[in-house]
Coordinates of C-alpha atoms in Angstrom, one line a residue:
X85 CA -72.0 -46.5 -109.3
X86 CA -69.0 -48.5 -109.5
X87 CA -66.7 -45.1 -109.6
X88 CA -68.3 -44.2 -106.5
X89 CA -68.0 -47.1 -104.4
X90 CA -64.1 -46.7 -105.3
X91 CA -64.4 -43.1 -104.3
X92 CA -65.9 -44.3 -101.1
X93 CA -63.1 -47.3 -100.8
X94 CA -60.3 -44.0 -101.4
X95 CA -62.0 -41.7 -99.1
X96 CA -62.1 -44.6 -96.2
X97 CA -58.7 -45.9 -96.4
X98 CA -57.2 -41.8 -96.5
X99 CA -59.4 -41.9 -93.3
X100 CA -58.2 -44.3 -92.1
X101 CA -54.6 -43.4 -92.6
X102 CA -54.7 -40.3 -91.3
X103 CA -56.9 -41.6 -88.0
X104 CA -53.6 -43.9 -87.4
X105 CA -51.6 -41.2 -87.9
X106 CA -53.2 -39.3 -85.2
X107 CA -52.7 -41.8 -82.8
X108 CA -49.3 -42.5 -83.5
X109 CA -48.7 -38.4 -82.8
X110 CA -50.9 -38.6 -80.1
X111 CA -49.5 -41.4 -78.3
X112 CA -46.1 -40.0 -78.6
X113 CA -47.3 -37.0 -77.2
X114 CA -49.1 -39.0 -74.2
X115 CA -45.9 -40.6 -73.1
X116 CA -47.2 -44.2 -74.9
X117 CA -42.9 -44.4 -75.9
X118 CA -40.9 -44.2 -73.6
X119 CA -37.5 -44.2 -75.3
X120 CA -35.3 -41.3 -74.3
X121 CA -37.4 -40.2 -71.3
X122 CA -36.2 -40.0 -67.1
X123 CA -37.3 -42.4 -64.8
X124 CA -37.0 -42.0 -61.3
X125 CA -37.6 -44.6 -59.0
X126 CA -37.6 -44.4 -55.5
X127 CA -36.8 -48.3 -53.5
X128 CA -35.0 -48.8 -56.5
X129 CA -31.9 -50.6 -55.4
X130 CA -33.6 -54.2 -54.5
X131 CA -37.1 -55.8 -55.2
X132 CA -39.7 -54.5 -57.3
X133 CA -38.3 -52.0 -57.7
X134 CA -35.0 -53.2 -59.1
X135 CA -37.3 -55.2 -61.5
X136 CA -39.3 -52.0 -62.5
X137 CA -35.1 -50.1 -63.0
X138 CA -34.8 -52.9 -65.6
X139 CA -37.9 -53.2 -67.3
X140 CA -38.1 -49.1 -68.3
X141 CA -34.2 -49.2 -68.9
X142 CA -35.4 -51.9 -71.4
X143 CA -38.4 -49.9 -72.9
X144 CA -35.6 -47.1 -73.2
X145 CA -35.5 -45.0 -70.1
X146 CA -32.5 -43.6 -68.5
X147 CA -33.2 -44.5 -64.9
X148 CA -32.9 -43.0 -61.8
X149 CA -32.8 -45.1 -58.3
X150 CA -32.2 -43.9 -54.9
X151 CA -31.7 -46.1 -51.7
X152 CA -30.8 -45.5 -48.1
X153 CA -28.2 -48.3 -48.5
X154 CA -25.3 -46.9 -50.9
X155 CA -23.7 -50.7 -51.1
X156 CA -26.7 -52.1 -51.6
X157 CA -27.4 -49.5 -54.4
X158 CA -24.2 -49.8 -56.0
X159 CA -24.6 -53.4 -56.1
X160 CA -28.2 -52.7 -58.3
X161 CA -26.2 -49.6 -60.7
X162 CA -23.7 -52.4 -61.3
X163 CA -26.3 -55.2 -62.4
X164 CA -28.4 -52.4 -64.3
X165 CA -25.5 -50.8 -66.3
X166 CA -23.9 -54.5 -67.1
X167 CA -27.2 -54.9 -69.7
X168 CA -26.7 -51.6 -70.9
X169 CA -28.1 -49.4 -68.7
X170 CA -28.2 -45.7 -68.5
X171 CA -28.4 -45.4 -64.6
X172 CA -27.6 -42.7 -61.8
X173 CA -28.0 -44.3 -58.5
X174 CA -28.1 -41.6 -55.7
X175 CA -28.5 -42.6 -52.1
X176 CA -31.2 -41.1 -50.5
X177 CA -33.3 -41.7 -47.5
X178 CA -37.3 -40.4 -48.8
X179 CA -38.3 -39.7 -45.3
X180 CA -35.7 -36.6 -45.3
X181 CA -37.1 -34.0 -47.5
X182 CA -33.6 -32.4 -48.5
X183 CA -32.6 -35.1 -49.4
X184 CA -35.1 -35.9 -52.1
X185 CA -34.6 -32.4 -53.5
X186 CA -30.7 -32.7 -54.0
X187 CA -31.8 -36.3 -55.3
X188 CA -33.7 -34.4 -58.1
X189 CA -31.3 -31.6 -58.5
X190 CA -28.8 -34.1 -59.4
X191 CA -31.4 -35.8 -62.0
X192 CA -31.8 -32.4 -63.6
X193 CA -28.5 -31.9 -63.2
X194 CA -27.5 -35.4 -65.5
X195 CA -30.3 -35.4 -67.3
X196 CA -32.2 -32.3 -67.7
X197 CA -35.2 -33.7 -67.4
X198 CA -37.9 -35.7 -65.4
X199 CA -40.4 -37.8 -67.2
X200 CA -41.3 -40.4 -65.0
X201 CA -41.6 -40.4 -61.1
X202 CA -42.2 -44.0 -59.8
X203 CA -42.9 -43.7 -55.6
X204 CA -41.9 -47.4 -54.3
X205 CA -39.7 -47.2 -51.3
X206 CA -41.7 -48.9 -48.6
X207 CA -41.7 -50.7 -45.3
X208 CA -44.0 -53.4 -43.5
X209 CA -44.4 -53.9 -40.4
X210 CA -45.9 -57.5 -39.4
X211 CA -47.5 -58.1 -35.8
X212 CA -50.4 -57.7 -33.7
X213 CA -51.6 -54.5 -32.3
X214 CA -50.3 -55.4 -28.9
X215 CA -47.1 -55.1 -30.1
X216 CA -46.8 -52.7 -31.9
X217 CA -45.9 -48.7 -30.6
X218 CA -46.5 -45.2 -31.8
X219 CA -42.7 -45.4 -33.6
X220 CA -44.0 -48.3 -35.8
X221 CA -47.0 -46.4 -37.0
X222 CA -44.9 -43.1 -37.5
X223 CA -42.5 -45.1 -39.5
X224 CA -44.7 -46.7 -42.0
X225 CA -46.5 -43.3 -42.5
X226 CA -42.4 -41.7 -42.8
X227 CA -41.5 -44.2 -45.5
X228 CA -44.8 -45.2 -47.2
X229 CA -46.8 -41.9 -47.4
X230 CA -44.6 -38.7 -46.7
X231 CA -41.6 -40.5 -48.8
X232 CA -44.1 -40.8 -51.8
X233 CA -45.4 -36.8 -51.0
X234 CA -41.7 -35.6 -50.7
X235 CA -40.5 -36.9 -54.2
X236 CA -44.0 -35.8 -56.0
X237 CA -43.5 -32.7 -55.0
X238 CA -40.1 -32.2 -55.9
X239 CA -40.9 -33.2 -59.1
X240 CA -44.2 -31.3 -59.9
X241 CA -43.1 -28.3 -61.0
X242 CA -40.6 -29.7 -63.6
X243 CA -43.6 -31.2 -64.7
X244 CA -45.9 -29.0 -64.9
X245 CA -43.7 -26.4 -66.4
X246 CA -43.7 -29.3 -69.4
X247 CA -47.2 -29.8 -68.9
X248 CA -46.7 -33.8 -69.1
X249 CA -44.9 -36.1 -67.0
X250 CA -46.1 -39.5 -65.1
X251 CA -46.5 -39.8 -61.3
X252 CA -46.6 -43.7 -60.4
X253 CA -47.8 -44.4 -56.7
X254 CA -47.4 -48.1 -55.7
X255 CA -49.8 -48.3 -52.9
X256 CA -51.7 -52.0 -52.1
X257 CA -54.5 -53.7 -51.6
X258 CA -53.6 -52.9 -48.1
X259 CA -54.9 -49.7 -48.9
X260 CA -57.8 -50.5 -50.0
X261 CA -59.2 -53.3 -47.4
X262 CA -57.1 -52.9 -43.8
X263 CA -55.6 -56.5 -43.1
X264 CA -55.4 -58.1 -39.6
X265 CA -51.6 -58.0 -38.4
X266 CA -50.6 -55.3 -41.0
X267 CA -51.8 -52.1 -39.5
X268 CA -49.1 -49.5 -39.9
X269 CA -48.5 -50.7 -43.3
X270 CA -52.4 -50.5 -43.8
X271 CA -52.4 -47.0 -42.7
X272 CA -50.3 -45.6 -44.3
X273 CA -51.2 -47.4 -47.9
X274 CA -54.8 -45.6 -47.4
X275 CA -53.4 -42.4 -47.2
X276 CA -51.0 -43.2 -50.5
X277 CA -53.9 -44.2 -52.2
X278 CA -55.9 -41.0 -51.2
X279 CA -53.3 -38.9 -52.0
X280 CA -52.6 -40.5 -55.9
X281 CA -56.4 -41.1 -56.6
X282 CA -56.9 -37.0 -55.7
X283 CA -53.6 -35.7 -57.3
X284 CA -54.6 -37.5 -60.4
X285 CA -58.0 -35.4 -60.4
X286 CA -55.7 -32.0 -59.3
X287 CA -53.5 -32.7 -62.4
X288 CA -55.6 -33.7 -64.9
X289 CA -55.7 -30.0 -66.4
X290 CA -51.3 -29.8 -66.2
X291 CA -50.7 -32.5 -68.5
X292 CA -49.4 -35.1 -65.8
X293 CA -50.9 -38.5 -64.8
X294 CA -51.0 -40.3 -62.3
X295 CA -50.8 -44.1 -62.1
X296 CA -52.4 -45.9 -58.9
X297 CA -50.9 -49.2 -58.2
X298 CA -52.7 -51.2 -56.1
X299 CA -51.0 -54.6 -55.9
X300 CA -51.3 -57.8 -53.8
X301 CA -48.3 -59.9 -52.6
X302 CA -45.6 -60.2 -55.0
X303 CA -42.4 -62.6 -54.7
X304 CA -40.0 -60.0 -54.3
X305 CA -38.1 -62.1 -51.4
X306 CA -38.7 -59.1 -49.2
X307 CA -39.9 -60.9 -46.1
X308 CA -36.2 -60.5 -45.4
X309 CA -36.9 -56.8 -45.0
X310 CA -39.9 -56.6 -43.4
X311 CA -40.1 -55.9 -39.4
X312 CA -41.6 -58.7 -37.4
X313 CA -43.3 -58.2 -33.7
X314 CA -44.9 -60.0 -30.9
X315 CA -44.1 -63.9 -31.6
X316 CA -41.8 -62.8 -34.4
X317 CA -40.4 -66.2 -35.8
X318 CA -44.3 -67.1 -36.1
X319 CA -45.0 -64.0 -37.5
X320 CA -42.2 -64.5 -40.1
X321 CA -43.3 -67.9 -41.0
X322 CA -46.8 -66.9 -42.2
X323 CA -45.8 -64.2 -43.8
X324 CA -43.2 -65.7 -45.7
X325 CA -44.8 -68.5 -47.0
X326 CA -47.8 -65.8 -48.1
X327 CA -45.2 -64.6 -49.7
X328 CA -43.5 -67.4 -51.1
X329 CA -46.6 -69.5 -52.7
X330 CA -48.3 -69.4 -56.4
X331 CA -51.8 -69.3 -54.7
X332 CA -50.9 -66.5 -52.3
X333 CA -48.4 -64.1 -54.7
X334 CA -48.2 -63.6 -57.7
X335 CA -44.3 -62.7 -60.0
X336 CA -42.2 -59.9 -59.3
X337 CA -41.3 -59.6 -62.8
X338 CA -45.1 -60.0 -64.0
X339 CA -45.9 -56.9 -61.7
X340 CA -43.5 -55.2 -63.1
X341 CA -44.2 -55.5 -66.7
X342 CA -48.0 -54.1 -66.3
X343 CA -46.5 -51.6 -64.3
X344 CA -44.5 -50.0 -66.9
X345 CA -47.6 -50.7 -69.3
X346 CA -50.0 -48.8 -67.3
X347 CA -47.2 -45.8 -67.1
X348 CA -46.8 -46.1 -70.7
X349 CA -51.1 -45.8 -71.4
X350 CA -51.6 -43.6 -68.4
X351 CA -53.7 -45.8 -66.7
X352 CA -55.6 -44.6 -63.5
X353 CA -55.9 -47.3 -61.5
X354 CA -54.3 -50.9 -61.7
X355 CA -54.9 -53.8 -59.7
X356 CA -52.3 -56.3 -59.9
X357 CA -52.9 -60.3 -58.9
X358 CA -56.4 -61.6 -58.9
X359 CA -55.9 -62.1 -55.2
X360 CA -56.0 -58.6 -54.5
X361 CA -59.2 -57.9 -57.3
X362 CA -60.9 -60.3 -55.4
X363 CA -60.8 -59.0 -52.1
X364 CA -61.2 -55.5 -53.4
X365 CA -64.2 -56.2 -55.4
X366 CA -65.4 -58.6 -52.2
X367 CA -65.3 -55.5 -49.9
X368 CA -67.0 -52.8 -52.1
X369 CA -69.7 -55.0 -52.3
X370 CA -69.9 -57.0 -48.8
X371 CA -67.5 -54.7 -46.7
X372 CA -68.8 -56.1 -43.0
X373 CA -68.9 -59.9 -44.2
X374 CA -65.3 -59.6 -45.8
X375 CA -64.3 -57.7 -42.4
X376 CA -65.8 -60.4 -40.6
X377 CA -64.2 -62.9 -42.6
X378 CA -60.6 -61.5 -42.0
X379 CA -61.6 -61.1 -37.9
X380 CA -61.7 -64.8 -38.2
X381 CA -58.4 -64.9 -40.3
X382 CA -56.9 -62.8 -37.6
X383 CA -58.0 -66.0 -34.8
X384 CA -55.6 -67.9 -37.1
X385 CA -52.8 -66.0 -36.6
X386 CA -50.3 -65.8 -33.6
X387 CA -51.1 -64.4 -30.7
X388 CA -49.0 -61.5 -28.6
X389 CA -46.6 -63.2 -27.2
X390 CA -43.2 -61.0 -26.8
X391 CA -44.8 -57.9 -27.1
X392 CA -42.8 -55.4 -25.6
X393 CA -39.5 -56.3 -27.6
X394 CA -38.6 -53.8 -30.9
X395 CA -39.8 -55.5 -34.0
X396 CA -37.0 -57.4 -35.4
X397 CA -36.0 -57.6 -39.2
X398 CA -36.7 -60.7 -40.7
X399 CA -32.9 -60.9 -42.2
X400 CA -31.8 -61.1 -38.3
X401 CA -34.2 -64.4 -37.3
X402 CA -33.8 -67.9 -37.8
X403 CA -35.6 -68.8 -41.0
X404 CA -38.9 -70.2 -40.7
X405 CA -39.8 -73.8 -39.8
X406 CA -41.1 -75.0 -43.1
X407 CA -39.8 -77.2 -45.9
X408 CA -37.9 -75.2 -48.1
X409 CA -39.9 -76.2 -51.3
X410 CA -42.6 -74.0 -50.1
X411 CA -40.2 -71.2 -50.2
X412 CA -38.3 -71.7 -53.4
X413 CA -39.7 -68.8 -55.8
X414 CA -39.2 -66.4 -52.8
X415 CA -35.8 -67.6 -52.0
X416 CA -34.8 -67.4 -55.6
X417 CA -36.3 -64.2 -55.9
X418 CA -34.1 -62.5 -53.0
X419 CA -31.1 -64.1 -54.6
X420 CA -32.1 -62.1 -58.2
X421 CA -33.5 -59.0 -56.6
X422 CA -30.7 -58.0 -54.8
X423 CA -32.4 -59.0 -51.0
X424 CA -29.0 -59.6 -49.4
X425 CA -26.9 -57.1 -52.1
X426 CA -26.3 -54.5 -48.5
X427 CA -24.8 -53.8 -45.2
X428 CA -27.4 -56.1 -43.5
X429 CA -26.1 -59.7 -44.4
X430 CA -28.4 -62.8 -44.1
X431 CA -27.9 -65.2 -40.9
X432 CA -25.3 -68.2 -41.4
X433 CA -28.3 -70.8 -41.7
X434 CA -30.4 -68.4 -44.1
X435 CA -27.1 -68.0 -46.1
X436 CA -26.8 -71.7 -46.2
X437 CA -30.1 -72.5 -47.3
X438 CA -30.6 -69.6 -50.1
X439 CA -27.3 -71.0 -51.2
X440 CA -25.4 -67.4 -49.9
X441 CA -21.9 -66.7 -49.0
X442 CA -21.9 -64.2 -45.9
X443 CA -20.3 -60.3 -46.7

């Protein structure tokens, strides 16, 4: 009897073994390490996803980023390769569809390879419907949709031919529950989530994921970037200060990290900030009170007033007229994140308070 039970004991820990074995081999098969593989990343000169260049270049990616801006990007390939960095940085504008294919042909060109597509390049545009046009919409849906269909399916047949590869679409909780003031943007972040949550299904059987992020407001410092319309320095304010505080955002860098976890597992969907779970999981469950509830968030918001001028970036307005402790995480964010690193150059009183000399 005793014989037996350390038979038993033998037979368990071989088991055992070999069951850890088989997920060691079938993680590295699944992409769950990363070292030596291509990551491409879209946006990737300033912002998130700067941060996202930095955390796969540390889990052991080559990366790839393209930007419309080439100072701007050279500025990022500079910080990226001075902590040891493999990077090509290609300037491309995602909205031209040539141009994303020469972007690739050069990644296959350096690299020979393409592991990782990450679709971030994006635009906002903040206002009321009464200011906004036709252009505005067409450019979010440019930018934030076609720009994310344009690289995928560059990449897809490198990918498939492999039968593995990751395709990471950071979408929003826009895109998921339409916010007041945010329509454009909301648009066209429902059709990116449409698209990733059906080309994951479509590619299922080919060996490549697809990742769905669906974050909430991160301090990126991008306020700077976004367009603002109708009574634009109000506009600006709000905005930045919902982009600024604990309660409302949550860290660039934190976003970043689960974002390169959930490439690495394969994860479907992710959710990032418990801001955005809860007004996700509030609107699959009360979708006409939590519309109801943002109709009266939209009364607290400014009204029309200037509609009729072109939105204006927020780089090129006076900064907002709140204490600049209520600010400080995005301010210092735009300094780390490369806000200010291109052509566009802050005004002389936002240089002076985020502590900036002027290019």
């Amino acid at each position: 009897m005793h014989r037996t039970g350390r038979r038993v004991a033998r037979l368990a820990a071989a088991g055992a073994a070999l069951a850890l074995l088989g997920w060691q081999v079938h993680r590295r098969r699944a992409g769950g390490d990363l070292r030596g593989q291509v990551a491409i990343i879209t946006g990737g000169s300033r912002g998130l996803g700067l941060l996202l260049a930095h955390e796969f270049a540390a889990q052991g990616c080559a990366v790839v980023i393209c930007a419309r801006d080439d100072q701007e990007l050279e500025r990022a390939r500079a910080q990226l390769e001075a902590r040891g960095a493999e990077v090509l940085a290609v300037t491309c504008d995602v909205t031209d569809r040539a141009q994303v294919e020469r972007m690739v042909d050069r990644t296959l060109a350096r690299f020979g390879r393409i592991d990782i597509l990450v679709n971030n390049a994006g635009v906002i545009q903040v206002g009321p419907i009464e200011s906004l046009a036709i252009a505005d919409f067409e450019q979010a849906m440019a930018v934030n949709f076609w720009g994310g269909v344009h690289a995928t399916l560059a990449v897809l047949p490198y990918m498939r031919a492999r039968r593995r590869g990751r395709i990471v679409n950071v979408t929003s909780i826009g895109g998921k529950v339409s916010i007041p003031h945010l329509l454009p943007y909301s648009c066209s972040k429902f059709a990116s989530v449409g698209f990733s949550e059906g080309l994951r299904a479509e590619l299922a059987r080919d060996g490549v994921r697809v990742v769905t992020v669906v974050p909430g407001l991160m301090r990126t410092g991008s306020a700077v970037h976004a367009y603002f319309a109708g009574d634009r320095e109000k506009e600006f304010t709000w905005f930045t200060l919902a982009d600024a505080l604990p309660l409302t955002s949550m860290s660039a860098r934190c976003a970043a990290r689960r974002i390169v976890r959930a490439t690495r597992r394969g994860e479907a969907v992710v959710t990032l900030g418990w801001q955005a779970k809860l007004l996700g999981r509030m609107h699959d469950l009360f979708p006409g009170l939590t519309i109801g509830l943002l109709g009266l968030v939209n009364r607290l918001l400014p009204g029309a007033e200037g509609a009729g001028h072109p939105p204006t970036r927020g780089m090129e307005l006076a900064p907002p007229p709140v204490p600049s402790p209520l600010t400080v995480l995005s301010d210092r964010a735009a300094r780390r994140y490369n806000q200010f690193g291109g052509r566009v150059q802050p005004s002389a009183e936002q240089a002076r308070r985020l502590g900036l000399e002027r290019g």
